[in-house]
Short mmCIF file of C-alpha atoms in Angstrom, two decimals:
data_model
loop_
_atom_site.label_atom_id
_atom_site.label_comp_id
_atom_site.label_asym_id
_atom_site.label_seq_id
_atom_site.Cartn_x
_atom_site.Cartn_y
_atom_site.Cartn_z
CA MET A 1 65.26 -60.68 -253.09
CA ARG A 2 63.46 -58.07 -251.08
CA SER A 3 60.51 -58.23 -253.46
CA THR A 4 60.38 -62.02 -253.15
CA VAL A 5 60.31 -61.87 -249.34
CA TYR A 6 57.54 -59.28 -249.49
CA ALA A 7 55.51 -61.47 -251.81
CA VAL A 8 55.84 -64.53 -249.56
CA VAL A 9 54.92 -62.57 -246.42
CA THR A 10 51.94 -60.99 -248.13
CA LEU A 11 50.82 -64.34 -249.45
CA MET A 12 51.16 -66.04 -246.06
CA CYS A 13 49.19 -63.25 -244.41
CA PHE A 14 46.41 -63.55 -246.93
CA LEU A 15 46.22 -67.33 -246.83
CA ALA A 16 46.32 -67.52 -243.06
CA GLY A 17 44.10 -64.56 -242.27
CA CYS A 18 41.87 -63.19 -244.99
CA ALA A 19 41.08 -66.53 -246.56
CA SER A 20 39.99 -68.00 -243.25
CA ARG A 21 37.67 -65.08 -242.60
CA GLN A 22 36.13 -64.97 -246.03
CA GLY A 23 35.83 -68.67 -246.83
CA GLY A 24 35.11 -69.94 -250.32
CA LEU A 25 31.72 -68.23 -250.66
CA ASP A 26 32.08 -64.68 -249.37
CA ILE A 27 32.67 -61.94 -251.90
CA PRO A 28 35.95 -60.11 -251.13
CA ASP A 29 35.87 -56.36 -250.69
CA ARG A 30 39.17 -55.68 -252.44
CA GLU A 31 41.17 -56.69 -255.49
CA ALA A 32 43.81 -59.42 -255.58
CA ILE A 33 47.18 -57.87 -256.41
CA TYR A 34 50.05 -60.03 -257.68
CA ASP A 35 53.54 -58.87 -256.70
CA ARG A 36 54.81 -60.03 -260.05
CA PRO A 37 54.88 -58.55 -263.57
CA LEU A 38 51.90 -59.51 -265.71
CA GLU A 39 54.15 -61.45 -268.08
CA GLU A 40 55.05 -63.83 -265.21
CA VAL A 41 51.47 -64.13 -263.94
CA TRP A 42 49.72 -64.81 -267.25
CA PRO A 43 51.21 -68.28 -268.03
CA GLU A 44 50.05 -69.52 -264.61
CA VAL A 45 46.59 -68.04 -265.23
CA ARG A 46 46.33 -69.94 -268.50
CA GLN A 47 47.44 -73.10 -266.71
CA PHE A 48 44.74 -72.60 -264.05
CA PHE A 49 41.92 -72.58 -266.59
CA THR A 50 43.42 -75.52 -268.46
CA GLN A 51 43.76 -77.67 -265.34
CA ASN A 52 40.20 -76.89 -264.27
CA ASN A 53 38.68 -77.97 -267.60
CA LEU A 54 37.58 -74.49 -268.60
CA PRO A 55 38.33 -74.38 -272.35
CA PHE A 56 39.16 -70.93 -273.58
CA ARG A 57 40.15 -68.84 -276.55
CA GLU A 58 42.97 -66.37 -276.17
CA ASP A 59 43.88 -63.11 -277.83
CA LYS A 60 47.60 -63.80 -277.79
CA GLY A 61 49.82 -60.88 -276.93
CA SER A 62 47.06 -58.87 -275.25
CA MET A 63 46.65 -60.91 -272.02
CA VAL A 64 42.95 -61.58 -272.67
CA LEU A 65 41.14 -64.90 -272.73
CA GLN A 66 37.51 -65.99 -272.92
CA THR A 67 36.12 -69.35 -271.79
CA GLU A 68 33.44 -71.36 -273.55
CA TRP A 69 29.79 -71.27 -272.44
CA ARG A 70 28.69 -73.47 -269.53
CA GLU A 71 25.06 -74.12 -268.60
CA GLU A 72 23.97 -73.27 -265.08
CA PHE A 73 23.52 -76.14 -262.58
CA GLY A 74 25.70 -78.64 -264.38
CA GLY A 75 23.78 -79.14 -267.59
CA SER A 76 20.23 -78.93 -266.27
CA LYS A 77 17.77 -78.90 -269.15
CA VAL A 78 15.54 -76.37 -267.39
CA ALA A 79 18.11 -73.82 -266.19
CA GLY A 80 17.97 -71.57 -269.25
CA PHE A 81 21.11 -69.60 -268.30
CA TRP A 82 24.68 -69.91 -269.60
CA HIS A 83 27.90 -68.35 -268.31
CA ARG A 84 31.41 -67.69 -269.54
CA TYR A 85 34.43 -65.83 -268.18
CA LEU A 86 36.24 -62.94 -269.82
CA VAL A 87 39.68 -62.64 -268.17
CA LEU A 88 41.67 -59.43 -268.56
CA GLY A 89 45.27 -59.06 -267.39
CA LYS A 90 46.11 -55.58 -266.10
CA ARG A 91 49.39 -53.94 -265.08
CA GLU A 92 49.37 -52.08 -261.77
CA SER A 93 53.07 -51.16 -262.08
CA PRO A 94 56.15 -52.62 -263.76
CA THR A 95 56.38 -55.17 -260.90
CA GLN A 96 52.71 -55.63 -259.91
CA SER A 97 49.62 -56.85 -261.78
CA LYS A 98 46.03 -57.96 -261.32
CA LEU A 99 43.25 -59.77 -263.13
CA TRP A 100 39.74 -58.71 -263.95
CA VAL A 101 37.35 -61.64 -264.32
CA ILE A 102 34.06 -60.67 -265.96
CA ARG A 103 31.27 -63.24 -265.80
CA VAL A 104 29.04 -62.93 -268.87
CA THR A 105 25.54 -64.40 -268.49
CA LYS A 106 23.16 -65.25 -271.32
CA SER A 107 19.62 -66.56 -271.20
CA ALA A 108 17.65 -68.76 -273.59
CA ASN A 109 15.02 -66.02 -273.79
CA LYS A 110 14.87 -62.26 -273.28
CA ALA A 111 14.80 -62.43 -269.49
CA LEU A 112 17.90 -60.21 -269.36
CA SER A 113 16.87 -57.82 -272.12
CA GLN A 114 16.45 -54.16 -271.26
CA ALA A 115 12.93 -52.77 -271.38
CA GLY A 116 11.89 -51.11 -274.65
CA LYS A 117 14.20 -53.16 -276.88
CA GLU A 118 11.31 -55.10 -278.43
CA MET A 119 9.36 -52.12 -279.80
CA ASP A 120 8.44 -52.43 -283.48
CA TRP A 121 8.88 -49.08 -285.23
CA GLY A 122 8.17 -50.32 -288.77
CA LEU A 123 5.01 -50.87 -290.79
CA ASN A 124 5.65 -54.61 -290.93
CA ARG A 125 7.66 -57.15 -288.95
CA THR A 126 9.93 -58.36 -291.75
CA MET A 127 13.69 -58.15 -291.97
CA GLY A 128 15.95 -57.93 -294.97
CA SER A 129 18.82 -56.07 -296.64
CA ASN A 130 19.57 -54.29 -299.90
CA ARG A 131 15.90 -53.60 -300.49
CA GLY A 132 15.30 -50.36 -302.30
CA PRO A 133 12.04 -48.40 -302.17
CA GLU A 134 11.19 -49.58 -305.68
CA ARG A 135 11.00 -53.25 -304.59
CA GLU A 136 7.50 -54.30 -303.68
CA VAL A 137 6.94 -56.55 -300.67
CA MET A 138 4.28 -59.23 -300.87
CA SER A 139 3.05 -61.84 -298.41
CA THR A 140 4.12 -65.46 -298.80
CA GLY A 141 1.14 -66.69 -296.84
CA GLU A 142 3.30 -68.31 -294.17
CA GLY A 143 4.02 -65.39 -291.85
CA ALA A 144 7.17 -64.23 -293.66
CA SER A 145 7.45 -61.88 -296.65
CA ALA A 146 9.06 -61.79 -300.04
CA ASP A 147 9.82 -59.03 -302.50
CA ALA A 148 8.54 -58.81 -306.07
CA VAL A 149 11.47 -60.78 -307.44
CA GLY A 150 10.89 -63.66 -305.03
CA GLU A 151 13.54 -62.97 -302.35
CA THR A 152 12.23 -64.08 -298.96
CA PHE A 153 12.71 -62.03 -295.80
CA LEU A 154 12.52 -63.44 -292.28
CA SER A 155 9.97 -62.14 -289.83
CA VAL A 156 11.25 -61.04 -286.40
CA GLU A 157 9.63 -64.10 -284.83
CA ASP A 158 11.28 -66.49 -287.31
CA PHE A 159 14.62 -64.79 -286.87
CA GLU A 160 14.48 -65.14 -283.08
CA ASP A 161 13.57 -68.83 -283.33
CA ARG A 162 17.08 -69.41 -284.66
CA PHE A 163 18.47 -68.42 -281.26
CA ASP A 164 16.42 -70.79 -279.11
CA ALA A 165 19.48 -72.43 -277.53
CA PRO A 166 23.20 -71.69 -277.29
CA ARG A 167 25.17 -73.00 -280.26
CA GLY A 168 28.71 -72.01 -281.09
CA GLU A 169 30.08 -68.51 -280.85
CA ASN A 170 26.76 -66.68 -281.36
CA SER A 171 25.01 -69.03 -278.97
CA HIS A 172 22.38 -66.88 -277.31
CA PHE A 173 19.32 -64.77 -277.93
CA ALA A 174 20.04 -61.26 -279.05
CA GLU A 175 19.99 -58.72 -276.22
CA SER A 176 19.88 -61.42 -273.54
CA GLY A 177 23.26 -60.82 -271.95
CA GLN A 178 24.65 -59.26 -268.81
CA GLY A 179 28.20 -58.93 -267.57
CA SER A 180 29.41 -58.49 -263.98
CA ARG A 181 32.82 -58.57 -262.37
CA ASP A 182 33.32 -61.79 -260.39
CA LEU A 183 35.64 -61.06 -257.44
CA VAL A 184 35.16 -64.56 -256.03
CA MET A 185 36.62 -66.06 -259.19
CA GLU A 186 39.46 -63.54 -259.16
CA TRP A 187 40.49 -64.64 -255.67
CA ARG A 188 40.15 -68.33 -256.56
CA VAL A 189 42.64 -67.81 -259.35
CA PHE A 190 44.89 -65.82 -257.03
CA ASN A 191 44.83 -68.52 -254.31
CA ALA A 192 45.91 -71.10 -256.85
CA VAL A 193 48.47 -69.03 -258.73
CA ALA A 194 50.15 -66.93 -256.02
CA PRO A 195 51.88 -69.83 -254.18
CA LYS A 196 53.46 -70.97 -257.44
CA LEU A 197 54.72 -67.48 -258.18
CA ALA A 198 56.17 -67.15 -254.67
CA LYS A 199 58.04 -70.45 -255.21
CA GLU A 200 57.45 -71.28 -251.59
CA GLU A 201 57.00 -75.04 -251.30
CA ASN A 202 55.74 -74.88 -247.73
CA ALA A 203 53.26 -72.07 -248.27
CA PRO A 204 49.74 -73.20 -247.32
CA ARG A 205 47.53 -73.64 -250.35
CA PRO A 206 43.81 -73.36 -249.65
CA VAL A 207 41.91 -76.33 -250.99
CA MET A 208 38.25 -75.76 -251.79
CA VAL A 209 36.36 -79.02 -251.30
CA ALA A 210 32.70 -79.35 -252.26
CA ALA A 211 30.23 -81.05 -249.92
CA LYS A 212 29.91 -84.64 -251.17
CA ALA A 213 26.59 -86.48 -251.31
CA PRO A 214 26.59 -89.74 -249.27
CA GLU A 215 26.13 -91.93 -252.34
CA ALA A 216 28.78 -90.12 -254.41
CA LYS A 217 32.14 -91.83 -254.89
CA ALA A 218 34.04 -88.54 -254.70
CA ALA A 219 33.36 -84.86 -254.26
CA PRO A 220 33.13 -83.03 -257.58
CA ASN A 221 35.71 -80.46 -258.56
CA PRO A 222 34.26 -77.11 -257.43
CA MET A 223 35.47 -75.48 -260.64
CA ALA A 224 33.46 -78.01 -262.65
CA MET A 225 30.18 -76.68 -261.21
CA GLU A 226 28.49 -73.60 -262.62
CA CYS A 227 26.38 -71.95 -259.92
CA GLY A 228 25.82 -68.55 -261.50
CA LEU A 229 27.06 -65.16 -260.35
CA PRO A 230 27.89 -65.26 -256.60
CA ILE A 231 25.05 -63.95 -254.44
CA VAL A 232 26.29 -60.88 -252.58
CA GLY A 233 26.14 -61.31 -248.79
CA LEU A 234 25.16 -64.99 -248.83
CA GLY A 235 28.54 -66.31 -247.67
CA LYS A 236 28.29 -64.68 -244.23
CA GLN A 237 25.04 -66.58 -243.54
CA VAL A 238 26.14 -70.04 -244.67
CA LYS A 239 27.32 -72.19 -241.76
CA GLN A 240 26.69 -75.61 -240.32
CA GLY A 241 23.53 -75.60 -238.23
CA GLY A 242 22.47 -72.24 -239.64
CA VAL A 243 18.83 -71.62 -240.56
CA LEU A 244 17.94 -68.96 -243.12
CA LEU A 245 14.18 -68.34 -243.38
CA LEU A 246 13.08 -66.67 -246.63
CA GLY A 247 9.68 -64.98 -246.84
CA GLU A 248 8.60 -64.89 -250.46
CA MET A 249 5.81 -63.73 -252.72
CA HIS A 250 4.66 -66.92 -254.43
CA GLY A 251 4.57 -67.34 -258.18
CA THR A 252 7.80 -65.81 -259.50
CA GLN A 253 10.62 -67.30 -261.56
CA GLU A 254 13.31 -65.55 -259.55
CA VAL A 255 12.85 -66.96 -256.02
CA PRO A 256 13.26 -70.62 -257.10
CA ARG A 257 16.37 -69.62 -259.08
CA PHE A 258 17.72 -67.78 -256.02
CA LEU A 259 17.22 -70.97 -253.97
CA ALA A 260 18.93 -73.18 -256.54
CA GLN A 261 21.88 -70.80 -256.91
CA ALA A 262 22.27 -70.42 -253.14
CA ALA A 263 22.20 -74.20 -252.61
CA CYS A 264 24.71 -74.73 -255.40
CA GLN A 265 27.12 -72.05 -254.20
CA ALA A 266 27.01 -73.19 -250.56
CA THR A 267 27.61 -76.88 -251.33
CA VAL A 268 30.40 -76.11 -253.80
CA ALA A 269 32.05 -74.10 -251.02
CA GLY A 270 31.87 -77.15 -248.74
CA THR A 271 28.69 -76.84 -246.64
CA PRO A 272 25.91 -79.45 -247.05
CA VAL A 273 22.55 -77.78 -247.77
CA THR A 274 18.96 -78.75 -247.02
CA VAL A 275 16.21 -76.79 -248.77
CA GLY A 276 12.84 -76.55 -247.02
CA LEU A 277 9.74 -75.93 -249.17
CA GLU A 278 6.21 -74.91 -248.22
CA LEU A 279 4.70 -77.96 -249.90
CA PRO A 280 2.34 -80.48 -248.24
CA VAL A 281 4.07 -83.00 -246.00
CA GLU A 282 2.23 -85.72 -247.94
CA SER A 283 4.66 -85.00 -250.83
CA GLN A 284 7.83 -85.74 -248.83
CA GLU A 285 8.43 -89.21 -250.22
CA ARG A 286 7.87 -88.05 -253.80
CA VAL A 287 10.29 -85.12 -253.42
CA ALA A 288 12.99 -87.20 -251.72
CA ALA A 289 12.70 -89.97 -254.32
CA PHE A 290 12.89 -87.51 -257.20
CA LEU A 291 16.08 -85.86 -255.92
CA THR A 292 17.90 -89.21 -255.93
CA SER A 293 16.37 -90.39 -259.22
CA GLU A 294 17.70 -90.22 -262.77
CA GLY A 295 15.10 -87.62 -263.76
CA THR A 296 13.36 -89.82 -266.35
CA ASP A 297 9.81 -89.26 -267.60
CA SER A 298 8.66 -91.90 -265.16
CA ASP A 299 10.38 -90.08 -262.29
CA TRP A 300 8.65 -86.85 -263.29
CA LEU A 301 5.28 -88.59 -263.40
CA LYS A 302 5.76 -89.90 -259.87
CA LEU A 303 6.68 -86.42 -258.61
CA MET A 304 3.91 -84.49 -260.34
CA ASP A 305 1.05 -87.00 -260.02
CA ALA A 306 -0.14 -85.61 -256.71
CA PRO A 307 -3.23 -83.54 -255.73
CA PHE A 308 -1.03 -80.58 -254.78
CA TRP A 309 0.08 -79.97 -258.37
CA ARG A 310 -3.55 -80.23 -259.62
CA SER A 311 -5.09 -77.81 -257.14
CA PRO A 312 -7.97 -75.69 -258.55
CA TYR A 313 -6.28 -72.71 -256.86
CA PRO A 314 -2.58 -72.93 -257.76
CA ASP A 315 -1.14 -70.13 -255.60
CA GLY A 316 2.39 -70.09 -257.03
CA ARG A 317 3.98 -72.76 -254.86
CA SER A 318 3.19 -75.28 -257.59
CA SER A 319 4.70 -73.10 -260.30
CA GLU A 320 6.78 -74.28 -263.23
CA ALA A 321 9.78 -72.47 -261.73
CA MET A 322 9.36 -74.36 -258.44
CA ALA A 323 9.19 -77.71 -260.24
CA ASN A 324 12.22 -76.76 -262.33
CA MET A 325 14.07 -75.84 -259.14
CA LEU A 326 13.56 -79.40 -257.89
CA GLU A 327 15.09 -80.60 -261.16
CA GLN A 328 18.06 -78.28 -260.62
CA LEU A 329 18.58 -79.66 -257.10
CA ARG A 330 18.32 -83.19 -258.54
CA GLN A 331 20.96 -82.28 -261.10
CA LEU A 332 23.30 -81.01 -258.37
CA ARG A 333 22.76 -84.20 -256.41
CA SER A 334 23.48 -86.31 -259.49
CA ARG A 335 26.81 -84.49 -259.87
CA GLY A 336 27.81 -85.56 -256.36
CA LEU A 337 26.86 -82.47 -254.31
CA ASP A 338 25.25 -82.94 -250.89
CA VAL A 339 21.90 -81.23 -251.49
CA GLU A 340 18.66 -82.36 -249.85
CA ALA A 341 15.08 -81.06 -249.74
CA PHE A 342 12.11 -81.52 -247.45
CA VAL A 343 8.55 -80.19 -247.27
CA PHE A 344 6.86 -78.84 -244.15
CA ASP A 345 3.37 -77.47 -244.88
CA HIS A 346 0.30 -78.86 -243.13
CA PRO A 347 -2.51 -77.54 -245.37
CA LYS A 348 -5.28 -79.37 -243.51
CA LEU A 349 -4.59 -77.20 -240.44
CA GLN A 350 -5.32 -73.50 -240.05
CA GLY A 351 -4.03 -70.51 -238.10
CA GLN A 352 -1.84 -70.99 -235.05
CA VAL A 353 -2.12 -74.77 -235.14
CA ARG A 354 -0.71 -74.81 -238.66
CA GLU A 355 2.23 -72.56 -237.64
CA GLU A 356 3.07 -74.89 -234.77
CA ALA A 357 2.95 -77.97 -237.01
CA MET A 358 5.16 -76.29 -239.64
CA ALA A 359 7.66 -75.23 -236.97
CA ALA A 360 7.75 -78.75 -235.51
CA THR A 361 8.55 -80.23 -238.94
CA VAL A 362 11.35 -77.74 -239.56
CA LEU A 363 12.79 -78.24 -236.07
CA SER A 364 12.83 -82.01 -236.45
CA ARG A 365 15.01 -81.63 -239.55
CA VAL A 366 17.34 -79.04 -238.05
CA LYS A 367 17.95 -80.91 -234.79
CA HIS A 368 18.77 -84.17 -236.56
CA ALA A 369 21.30 -82.57 -238.95
CA PRO A 370 23.44 -80.03 -237.05
CA ASP A 371 26.15 -80.21 -239.71
CA ARG A 372 23.92 -78.84 -242.49
CA PHE A 373 22.84 -75.36 -243.61
CA PHE A 374 19.09 -74.88 -243.98
CA LEU A 375 17.41 -72.70 -246.59
CA VAL A 376 13.69 -72.58 -245.76
CA VAL A 377 11.28 -70.68 -248.02
CA SER A 378 7.61 -69.92 -247.42
CA GLY A 379 5.03 -67.17 -247.75
CA ASN A 380 6.16 -64.00 -246.03
CA VAL A 381 3.93 -64.38 -242.96
CA HIS A 382 5.48 -67.61 -241.68
CA PRO A 383 9.21 -66.66 -241.30
CA ARG A 384 8.60 -63.69 -238.99
CA THR A 385 10.34 -63.90 -235.62
CA LYS A 386 8.09 -61.57 -233.57
CA VAL A 387 4.69 -62.06 -231.99
CA GLY A 388 1.62 -60.62 -233.65
CA LEU A 389 -0.01 -59.89 -236.99
CA PRO A 390 -2.30 -56.97 -237.85
CA TRP A 391 -5.34 -59.25 -237.51
CA ASP A 392 -4.10 -61.24 -234.49
CA LEU A 393 -1.75 -59.56 -232.00
CA LYS A 394 -1.04 -62.86 -230.21
CA TYR A 395 -0.18 -64.82 -233.35
CA GLN A 396 3.15 -66.69 -233.19
CA PRO A 397 4.58 -67.31 -236.69
CA MET A 398 6.66 -70.35 -237.56
CA GLY A 399 9.87 -68.30 -237.56
CA LEU A 400 9.35 -67.19 -233.96
CA LEU A 401 8.63 -70.76 -232.83
CA VAL A 402 11.77 -72.07 -234.56
CA SER A 403 13.97 -69.29 -233.17
CA LYS A 404 12.98 -70.25 -229.62
CA HIS A 405 14.80 -73.57 -230.04
CA VAL A 406 17.57 -72.73 -232.55
CA LYS A 407 20.16 -70.02 -232.01
CA GLY A 408 21.06 -67.64 -234.78
CA VAL A 409 17.94 -68.05 -236.93
CA VAL A 410 17.92 -65.35 -239.62
CA ALA A 411 14.66 -64.30 -241.29
CA LEU A 412 14.77 -62.40 -244.59
CA ASP A 413 11.91 -60.66 -246.35
CA MET A 414 11.75 -60.68 -250.14
CA ALA A 415 12.80 -57.52 -251.97
CA TYR A 416 12.42 -57.14 -255.72
CA ASP A 417 12.07 -54.81 -258.65
CA SER A 418 8.69 -54.40 -260.34
CA GLY A 419 7.38 -57.04 -262.69
CA SER A 420 4.74 -59.74 -262.47
CA ALA A 421 3.81 -62.79 -260.39
CA TRP A 422 1.23 -65.59 -260.44
CA ILE A 423 -1.11 -64.59 -257.62
CA CYS A 424 -4.28 -66.04 -256.12
CA ALA A 425 -6.56 -63.35 -254.68
CA VAL A 426 -10.21 -62.83 -253.85
CA ASP A 427 -12.38 -63.27 -256.94
CA ARG A 428 -12.55 -60.03 -258.93
CA LYS A 429 -16.28 -60.52 -259.52
CA GLY A 430 -16.97 -60.63 -255.82
CA VAL A 431 -17.83 -64.32 -255.60
CA LYS A 432 -17.54 -65.43 -251.97
CA ASN A 433 -15.31 -68.35 -250.96
CA ARG A 434 -13.55 -68.30 -254.30
CA LEU A 435 -10.02 -67.34 -255.32
CA ASP A 436 -9.07 -65.86 -258.67
CA CYS A 437 -5.60 -66.99 -259.81
CA GLY A 438 -3.54 -65.48 -262.61
CA ILE A 439 -0.69 -63.17 -263.62
CA ARG A 440 -0.71 -59.87 -261.79
CA GLU A 441 1.49 -56.82 -261.76
CA ALA A 442 4.00 -56.70 -258.89
CA LYS A 443 5.23 -53.34 -257.63
CA GLY A 444 8.73 -53.23 -256.16
CA LYS A 445 11.82 -51.06 -255.94
CA ASP A 446 14.78 -51.12 -258.29
CA ASN A 447 18.01 -52.09 -256.54
CA GLY A 448 19.78 -53.44 -259.60
CA ASP A 449 19.73 -56.81 -261.34
CA ARG A 450 22.03 -58.82 -259.07
CA PHE A 451 20.86 -61.17 -256.31
CA PHE A 452 21.98 -60.12 -252.83
CA VAL A 453 21.38 -60.64 -249.11
CA HIS A 454 21.36 -57.62 -246.78
CA LEU A 455 20.99 -57.58 -242.98
CA TRP A 456 20.01 -54.56 -240.91
CA GLY A 457 21.80 -55.45 -237.67
CA GLY A 458 18.56 -56.32 -235.86
CA ALA A 459 14.95 -57.36 -236.42
CA ASN A 460 12.36 -54.88 -237.66
CA ASP A 461 8.75 -54.65 -236.41
CA ASP A 462 7.77 -57.65 -238.56
CA GLY A 463 10.51 -59.83 -237.14
CA TYR A 464 12.73 -59.77 -240.24
CA HIS A 465 16.49 -59.32 -239.93
CA GLY A 466 17.00 -58.18 -243.51
CA VAL A 467 16.07 -58.84 -247.11
CA PHE A 468 17.02 -61.09 -249.99
CA TYR A 469 16.80 -59.27 -253.30
CA VAL A 470 15.97 -61.03 -256.59
CA GLY A 471 15.83 -58.15 -259.10
CA PRO A 472 12.95 -57.70 -261.57
CA VAL A 473 10.34 -60.43 -261.10
CA SER A 474 8.47 -62.38 -263.76
CA ALA A 475 5.45 -64.62 -263.29
CA SER A 476 5.73 -68.40 -263.34
CA ALA A 477 2.50 -70.17 -264.23
CA PRO A 478 1.44 -73.48 -262.62
CA ALA A 479 3.65 -76.37 -263.70
CA VAL A 480 1.21 -79.21 -264.29
CA HIS A 481 -2.52 -79.04 -263.73
CA LYS A 482 -3.34 -82.70 -264.32
CA GLY A 483 -0.32 -84.28 -262.65
CA LEU A 484 1.19 -85.48 -265.92
CA GLY A 485 4.34 -84.64 -267.86
CA ARG A 486 7.23 -82.33 -267.32
CA PRO A 487 6.85 -78.67 -266.36
CA GLY A 488 6.00 -76.61 -269.40
CA ALA A 489 4.61 -79.58 -271.30
CA ASP A 490 1.56 -79.11 -273.51
CA ASP A 491 -0.91 -80.70 -271.13
CA LYS A 492 -4.02 -78.77 -272.26
CA SER A 493 -4.06 -76.91 -268.99
CA VAL A 494 -7.36 -76.10 -267.34
CA HIS A 495 -5.75 -72.86 -266.16
CA PRO A 496 -4.61 -70.97 -269.28
CA VAL A 497 -2.25 -68.08 -268.64
CA ARG A 498 -4.20 -64.87 -268.62
CA PRO A 499 -2.57 -61.59 -269.74
CA SER A 500 -1.61 -59.38 -266.85
CA GLY A 501 -4.33 -56.98 -265.83
CA GLY A 502 -4.54 -54.01 -263.56
CA GLU A 503 -4.21 -55.84 -260.27
CA VAL A 504 -1.13 -55.11 -258.23
CA ALA A 505 0.64 -57.63 -255.99
CA SER A 506 3.13 -56.60 -253.34
CA VAL A 507 5.02 -58.25 -250.51
CA ARG A 508 4.33 -55.40 -248.15
#
């Protein structure tokens, strides 16, 4: 009896206090402890995953289950990442227990592979078994090899082609996985299971409701959406009327994915999101129409058939990753989530006049939608909230102009681990008035592989309040150079991808 009362009081305290402070997006700073033996908790855990359409396999008797793979962003064909949960029941004491929920992430390529894994130590690139030194290897003329008795061996390239998309149990590229503990999921399970264990009919049960798109008949089940591993620190910034300005280095795969994940996680937690992109304002109708379209080939043609995507100097804003991010937002919208996007660049203007025009476009969106959260990304000069640049001490960036009219604007600089990016810089041959665009080395600092947001408690000299970290960066080449086809299509590009050279790109 005493234990039951304690459980109810603890549960009521958590539901009334902690849950209201953390919300559905913040990452808790402690474990969820059940005041029940594991044998009583586990049946309710199984029921939770069943009710939320998360099929699983279970190692009966050991309190371990593993869900099936789900593609990021609700089945987007361009996401390239899959997730599953590994749930482990643990005993704290004979009367207390807890769950560990490990989110396992796989990619359709070797984006998650550790460096050095691809080194070839052999004399050839063939694979096989039971081959003694007396068996001679000969070429088949088709890139593979065979031994003297006709047995064919797969090359490494052919072997990897068999893992080009998730299928069944071994549904991922070798060495493409990462696993991280998901405290947000642990507390979601706890919030659903604990009231049932307490047998308290009147105990408040937190209901997580996703932000519903206006044209959607009903809000989707939050558990039906796969938004990737929760971004550390993002939840504290997401609020209605909030404006988060992100200063990026153009031309990476990671920043567009960060945007898509952040938009997905915020809307699933109940806050409508508007994403602002540094694309020409002339593209606004195309972008808005695409987000509410069915994503057909015709819809893609209408989006990409614009001068911006065919620029002779594609600086990274027209990257394949950026185009794919629009597809991911479209996919979220098609699933019923309230996600919007707008563009705010005025490329025909220069200097201070351009900053003022960009700020005016952003402000017009923010003032007319005070119930939405705004994620606005641009090159890392524009989001600054302090006067002055090294070459113009009176320069007023877009971020400063916006913050004069909107309270609580937060500007974040991009932080990343080393890698590569698609960069446009002054021509290497010294040709005046010409930019040289291609893949360049990017020097950063290793702070792990997980996305996170970190604030300093005030603005630095550049007017940034903190950083958003995206891990190791990888270059994303221009999406479409002739305005035709889907990103990544074989369009005989006039800008072939050049191998990375000695140039170094850096945010700072």
